[in-house]
Short mmCIF file of C-alpha atoms in Angstrom, two decimals:
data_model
loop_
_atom_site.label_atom_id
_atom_site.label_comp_id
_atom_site.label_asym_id
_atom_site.label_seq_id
_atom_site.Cartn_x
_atom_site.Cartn_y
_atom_site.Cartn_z
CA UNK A 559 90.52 92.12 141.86
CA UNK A 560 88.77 89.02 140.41
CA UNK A 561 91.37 86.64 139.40
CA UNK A 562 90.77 85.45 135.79
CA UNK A 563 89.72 81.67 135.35
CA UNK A 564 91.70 78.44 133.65
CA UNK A 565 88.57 78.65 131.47
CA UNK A 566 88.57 82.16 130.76
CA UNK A 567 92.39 82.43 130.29
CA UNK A 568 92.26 79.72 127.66
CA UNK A 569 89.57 82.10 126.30
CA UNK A 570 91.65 84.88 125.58
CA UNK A 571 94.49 82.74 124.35
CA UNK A 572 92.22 81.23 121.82
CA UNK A 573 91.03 84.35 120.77
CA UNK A 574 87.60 83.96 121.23
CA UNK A 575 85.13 86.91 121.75
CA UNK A 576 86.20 88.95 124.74
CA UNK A 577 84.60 89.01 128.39
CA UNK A 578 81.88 91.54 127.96
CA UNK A 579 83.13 93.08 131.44
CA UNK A 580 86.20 93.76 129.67
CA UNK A 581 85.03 96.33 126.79
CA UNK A 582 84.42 99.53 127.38
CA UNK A 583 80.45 100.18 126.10
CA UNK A 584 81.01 104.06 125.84
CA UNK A 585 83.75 103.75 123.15
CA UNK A 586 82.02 101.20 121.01
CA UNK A 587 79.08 103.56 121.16
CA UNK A 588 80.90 106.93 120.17
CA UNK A 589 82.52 104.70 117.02
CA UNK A 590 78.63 103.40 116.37
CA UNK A 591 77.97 107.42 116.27
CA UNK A 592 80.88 108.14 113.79
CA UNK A 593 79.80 105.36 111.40
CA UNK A 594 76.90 106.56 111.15
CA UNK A 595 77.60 109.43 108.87
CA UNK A 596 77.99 108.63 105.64
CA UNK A 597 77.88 109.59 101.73
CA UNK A 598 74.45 109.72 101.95
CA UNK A 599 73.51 110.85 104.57
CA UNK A 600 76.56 113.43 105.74
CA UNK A 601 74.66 115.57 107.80
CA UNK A 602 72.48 114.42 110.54
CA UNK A 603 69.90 115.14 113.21
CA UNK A 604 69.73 114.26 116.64
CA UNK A 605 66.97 112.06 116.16
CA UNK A 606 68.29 110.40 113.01
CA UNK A 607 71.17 109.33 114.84
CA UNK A 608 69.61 107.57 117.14
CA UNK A 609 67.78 106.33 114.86
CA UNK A 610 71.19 104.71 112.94
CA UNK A 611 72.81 103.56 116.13
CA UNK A 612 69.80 102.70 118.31
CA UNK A 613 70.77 104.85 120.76
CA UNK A 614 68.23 106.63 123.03
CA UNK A 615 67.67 110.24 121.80
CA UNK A 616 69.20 111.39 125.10
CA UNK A 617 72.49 109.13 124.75
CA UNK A 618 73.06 110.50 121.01
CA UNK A 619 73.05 113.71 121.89
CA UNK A 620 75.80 113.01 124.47
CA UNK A 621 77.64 111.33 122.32
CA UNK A 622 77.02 113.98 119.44
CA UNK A 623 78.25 116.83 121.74
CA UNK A 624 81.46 115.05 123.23
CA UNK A 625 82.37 114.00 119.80
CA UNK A 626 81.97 117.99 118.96
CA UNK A 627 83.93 118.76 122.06
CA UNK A 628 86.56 116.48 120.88
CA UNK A 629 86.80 118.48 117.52
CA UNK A 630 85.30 115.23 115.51
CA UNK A 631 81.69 116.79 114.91
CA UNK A 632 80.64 120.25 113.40
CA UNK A 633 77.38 121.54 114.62
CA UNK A 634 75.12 123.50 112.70
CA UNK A 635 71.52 124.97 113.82
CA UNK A 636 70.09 121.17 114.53
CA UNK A 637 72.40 119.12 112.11
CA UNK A 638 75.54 117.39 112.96
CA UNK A 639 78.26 116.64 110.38
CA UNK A 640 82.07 115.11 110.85
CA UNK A 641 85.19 117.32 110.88
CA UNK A 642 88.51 116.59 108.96
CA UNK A 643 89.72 115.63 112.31
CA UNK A 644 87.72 112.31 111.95
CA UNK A 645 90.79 111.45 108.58
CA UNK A 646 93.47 111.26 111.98
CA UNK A 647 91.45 107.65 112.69
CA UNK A 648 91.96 106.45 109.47
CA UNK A 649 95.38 108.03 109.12
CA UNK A 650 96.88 106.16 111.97
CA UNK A 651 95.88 102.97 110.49
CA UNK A 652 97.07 103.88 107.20
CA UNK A 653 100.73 104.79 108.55
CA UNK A 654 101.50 102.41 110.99
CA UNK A 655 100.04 98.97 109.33
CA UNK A 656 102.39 96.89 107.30
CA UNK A 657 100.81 96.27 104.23
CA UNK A 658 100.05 99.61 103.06
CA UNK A 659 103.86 100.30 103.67
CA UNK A 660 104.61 97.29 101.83
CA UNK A 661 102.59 96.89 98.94
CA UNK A 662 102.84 101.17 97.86
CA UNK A 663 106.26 100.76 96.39
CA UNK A 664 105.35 97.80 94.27
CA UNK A 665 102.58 99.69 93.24
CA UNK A 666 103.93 102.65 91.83
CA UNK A 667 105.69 100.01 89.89
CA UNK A 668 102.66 98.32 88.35
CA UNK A 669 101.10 101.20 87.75
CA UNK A 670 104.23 102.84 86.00
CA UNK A 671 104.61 99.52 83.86
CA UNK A 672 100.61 99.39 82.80
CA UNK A 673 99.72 102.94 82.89
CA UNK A 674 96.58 102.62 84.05
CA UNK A 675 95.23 102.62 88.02
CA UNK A 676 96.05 100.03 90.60
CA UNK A 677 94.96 99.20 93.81
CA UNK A 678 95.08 96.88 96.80
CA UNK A 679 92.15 96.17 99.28
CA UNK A 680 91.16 94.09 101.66
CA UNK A 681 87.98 92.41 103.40
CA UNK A 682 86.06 93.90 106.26
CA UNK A 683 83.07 91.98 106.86
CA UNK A 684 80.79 92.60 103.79
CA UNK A 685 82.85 95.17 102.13
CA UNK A 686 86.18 96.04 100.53
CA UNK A 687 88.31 98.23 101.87
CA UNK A 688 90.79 100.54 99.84
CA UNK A 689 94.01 100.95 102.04
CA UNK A 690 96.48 101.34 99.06
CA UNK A 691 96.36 103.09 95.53
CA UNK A 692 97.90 104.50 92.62
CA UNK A 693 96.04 106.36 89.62
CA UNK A 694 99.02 106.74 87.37
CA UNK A 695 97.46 109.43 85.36
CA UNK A 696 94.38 107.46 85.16
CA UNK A 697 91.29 108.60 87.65
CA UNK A 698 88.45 105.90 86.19
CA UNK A 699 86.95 105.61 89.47
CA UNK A 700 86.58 107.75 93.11
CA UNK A 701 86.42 104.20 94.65
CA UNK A 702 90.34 104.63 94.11
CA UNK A 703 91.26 106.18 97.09
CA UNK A 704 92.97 105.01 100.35
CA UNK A 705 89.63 104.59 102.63
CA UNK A 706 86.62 104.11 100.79
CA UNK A 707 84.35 101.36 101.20
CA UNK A 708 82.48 99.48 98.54
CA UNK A 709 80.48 96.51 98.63
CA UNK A 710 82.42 93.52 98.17
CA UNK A 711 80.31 91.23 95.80
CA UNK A 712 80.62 93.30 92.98
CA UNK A 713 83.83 94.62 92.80
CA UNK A 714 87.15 92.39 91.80
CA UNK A 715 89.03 92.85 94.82
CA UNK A 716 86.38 92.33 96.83
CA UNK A 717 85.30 88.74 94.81
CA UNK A 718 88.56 87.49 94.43
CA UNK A 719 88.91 87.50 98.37
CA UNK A 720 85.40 85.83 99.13
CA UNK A 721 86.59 83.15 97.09
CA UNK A 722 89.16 82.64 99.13
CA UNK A 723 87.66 82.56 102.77
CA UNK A 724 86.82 79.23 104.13
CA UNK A 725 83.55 77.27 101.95
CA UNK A 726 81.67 77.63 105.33
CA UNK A 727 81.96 81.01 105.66
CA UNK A 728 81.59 81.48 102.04
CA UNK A 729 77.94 80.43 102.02
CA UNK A 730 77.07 82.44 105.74
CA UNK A 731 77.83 85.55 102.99
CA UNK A 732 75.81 84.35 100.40
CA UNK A 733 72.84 83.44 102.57
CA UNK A 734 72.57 86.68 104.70
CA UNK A 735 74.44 89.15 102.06
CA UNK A 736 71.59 91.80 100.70
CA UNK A 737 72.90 91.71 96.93
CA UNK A 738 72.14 95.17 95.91
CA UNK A 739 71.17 96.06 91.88
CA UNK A 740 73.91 98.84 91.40
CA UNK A 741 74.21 98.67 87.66
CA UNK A 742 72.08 96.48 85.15
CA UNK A 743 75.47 94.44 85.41
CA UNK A 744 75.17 93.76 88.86
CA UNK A 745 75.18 90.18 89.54
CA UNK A 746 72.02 89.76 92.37
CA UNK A 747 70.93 86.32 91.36
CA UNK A 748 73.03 84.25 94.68
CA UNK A 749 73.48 80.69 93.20
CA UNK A 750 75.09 83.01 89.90
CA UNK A 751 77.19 84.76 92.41
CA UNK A 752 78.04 81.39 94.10
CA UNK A 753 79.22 80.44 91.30
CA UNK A 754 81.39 83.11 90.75
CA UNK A 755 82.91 83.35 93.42
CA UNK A 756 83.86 79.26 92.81
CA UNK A 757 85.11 80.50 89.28
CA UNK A 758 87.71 83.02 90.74
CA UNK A 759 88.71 80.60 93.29
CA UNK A 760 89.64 78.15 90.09
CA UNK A 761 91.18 80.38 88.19
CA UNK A 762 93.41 82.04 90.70
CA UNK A 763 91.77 86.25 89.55
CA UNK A 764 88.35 87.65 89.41
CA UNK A 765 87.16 89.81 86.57
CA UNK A 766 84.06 92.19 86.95
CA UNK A 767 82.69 94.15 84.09
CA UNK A 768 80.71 97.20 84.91
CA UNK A 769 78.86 95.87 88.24
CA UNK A 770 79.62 98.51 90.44
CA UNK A 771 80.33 101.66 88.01
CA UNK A 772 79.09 101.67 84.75
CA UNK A 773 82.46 102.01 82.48
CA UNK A 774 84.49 100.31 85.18
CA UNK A 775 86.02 97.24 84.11
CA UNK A 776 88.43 95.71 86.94
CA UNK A 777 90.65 92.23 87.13
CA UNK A 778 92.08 91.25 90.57
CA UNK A 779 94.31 88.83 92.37
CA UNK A 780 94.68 87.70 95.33
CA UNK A 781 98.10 88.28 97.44
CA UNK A 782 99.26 86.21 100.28
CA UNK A 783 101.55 86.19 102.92
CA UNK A 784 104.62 83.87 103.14
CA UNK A 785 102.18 81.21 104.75
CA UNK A 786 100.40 81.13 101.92
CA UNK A 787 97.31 83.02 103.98
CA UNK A 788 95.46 85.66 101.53
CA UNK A 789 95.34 88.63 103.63
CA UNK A 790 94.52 91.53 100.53
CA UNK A 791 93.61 91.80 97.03
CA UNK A 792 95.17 93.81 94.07
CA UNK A 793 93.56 94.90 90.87
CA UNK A 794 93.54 97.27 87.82
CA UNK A 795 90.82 99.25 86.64
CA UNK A 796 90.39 100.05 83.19
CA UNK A 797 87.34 102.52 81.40
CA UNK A 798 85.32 99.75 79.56
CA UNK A 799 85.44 102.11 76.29
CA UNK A 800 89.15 101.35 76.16
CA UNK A 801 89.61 97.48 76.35
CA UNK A 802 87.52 94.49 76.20
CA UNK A 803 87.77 91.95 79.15
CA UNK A 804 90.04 89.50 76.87
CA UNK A 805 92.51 92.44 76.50
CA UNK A 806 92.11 92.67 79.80
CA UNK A 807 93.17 89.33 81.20
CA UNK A 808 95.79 88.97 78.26
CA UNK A 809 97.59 92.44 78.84
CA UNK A 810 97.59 92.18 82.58
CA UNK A 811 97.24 89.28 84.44
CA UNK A 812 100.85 88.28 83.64
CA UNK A 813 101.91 91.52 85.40
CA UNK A 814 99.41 91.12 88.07
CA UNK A 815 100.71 87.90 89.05
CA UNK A 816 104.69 88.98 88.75
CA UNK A 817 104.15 91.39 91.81
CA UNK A 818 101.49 89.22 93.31
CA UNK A 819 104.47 86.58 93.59
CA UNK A 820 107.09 89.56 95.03
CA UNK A 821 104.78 90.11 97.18
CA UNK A 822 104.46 86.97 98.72
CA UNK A 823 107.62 87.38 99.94
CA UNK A 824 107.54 90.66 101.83
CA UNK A 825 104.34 90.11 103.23
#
């Protein structure tokens, strides 16, 4: 067995990126294949994944009928769709990390107190990531939902924790993020976004009117841990029809930053 090195252990302590002897290229290929299915496309060919993953035809359609094997993929005639079974990956995240665990309680809370829908997200990569919500009544948005993905540059959550990464990495994101034109209130313009995102930093919340869904108005903080690291975001959404973004800020910031503050304390 090769013996690891003083340079290689110090590696791995510094938590650098691994050995490449040491990952296993099948599994990060069969996740490649998952992730490529999605709202859009929910039903693929062959062909089309490989296309997605880069795979060679002949590799995808390994991968395709293991995954189907597994009970992950559904196969139909020459398309290939994802089974309920693929929920158990998510699942297991969902009920053994701590913050969902934490933050749901205090939720139900907030969302009792303001009547309207509440959530908490956090960053992965270039998009936020719902892992916690309550609708209170309220459905405004299908974005709610433990799971979904939405691009973080236009949504609250998703600003409000940009702001807070590290100025370096902050302008990687601006100068390789593809700012999409989902609403004609999408923000696409990067120095305008820069700036944004240097606005929410100042003022401790981010507020986005009706970038990502038209009639979607959200306002979000950020929470931190007891080190003071941000590690998620929480917001409110509220239908646009219903309250201007001064009612919004004045109504619920206040509240916002009561459990943001409890928070900071469990997590």
């Amino acid at each position: 067995m090769h013996a690891l090195s003083a340079q290689e252990k110090q590696l791995e302590i510094e938590g650098h990126s691994p050995l490449k002897r040491d990952l296993v290229a099948g599994l990060e290929k069969g996740l490649q294949v998952i992730e490529a299915f999605d709202q859009e496309r929910s039903r693929l060919t062959i062909s089309e994944v490989a296309e997605r993953t880069g795979l060679t035809r002949a590799a995808a359609r390994r991968y395709l009928i293991t995954l189907a094997y597994l009970g992950y993929v559904r196969h139909e005639q020459k398309l290939f769709s994802l089974t309920p079974m693929v929920l158990r990956l998510g699942q297991s995240y969902l009920h053994s990390a701590r913050l969902p665990r934490i933050v749901q309680p205090l939720l139900y809370r907030l969302a009792s107190s303001l009547q309207e829908a509440v959530s908490v997200g956090i960053l992965d990569h270039d998009q936020l990531v719902c892992v916690a919500a309550v609708s209170s009544g309220r459905l405004v948005s299908t974005t709610l939902q433990p799971g979904t993905r939405v691009p973080a540059f236009c949504t609250s959550s998703g600003r409000i924790l940009l702001a807070y990464l590290p100025q370096a990495e902050i302008d990687r994101f601006i100068v390789q993020s593809q700012l999409e034109q989902i609403t004609p209130n999408t923000i696409t313009n990067k120095e305008r976004l820069a700036l944004e995102l240097a606005r929410a930093r100042a003022k401790g919340y981010a507020l986005v009117d009706q970038e990502l869904e038209l009639g979607l108005r959200t306002l979000a903080v950020p929470l931190r841990n007891f080190r003071g690291d941000t590690v998620a975001a929480m917001n409110v959404s509220v239908h646009a029809a219903r309250m201007t973004t001064e009612e919004i800020v004045g109504r619920y910031l206040p509240a916002l930053i009561k459990i943001q503050v409890e928070l900071s304390a469990l997590l």
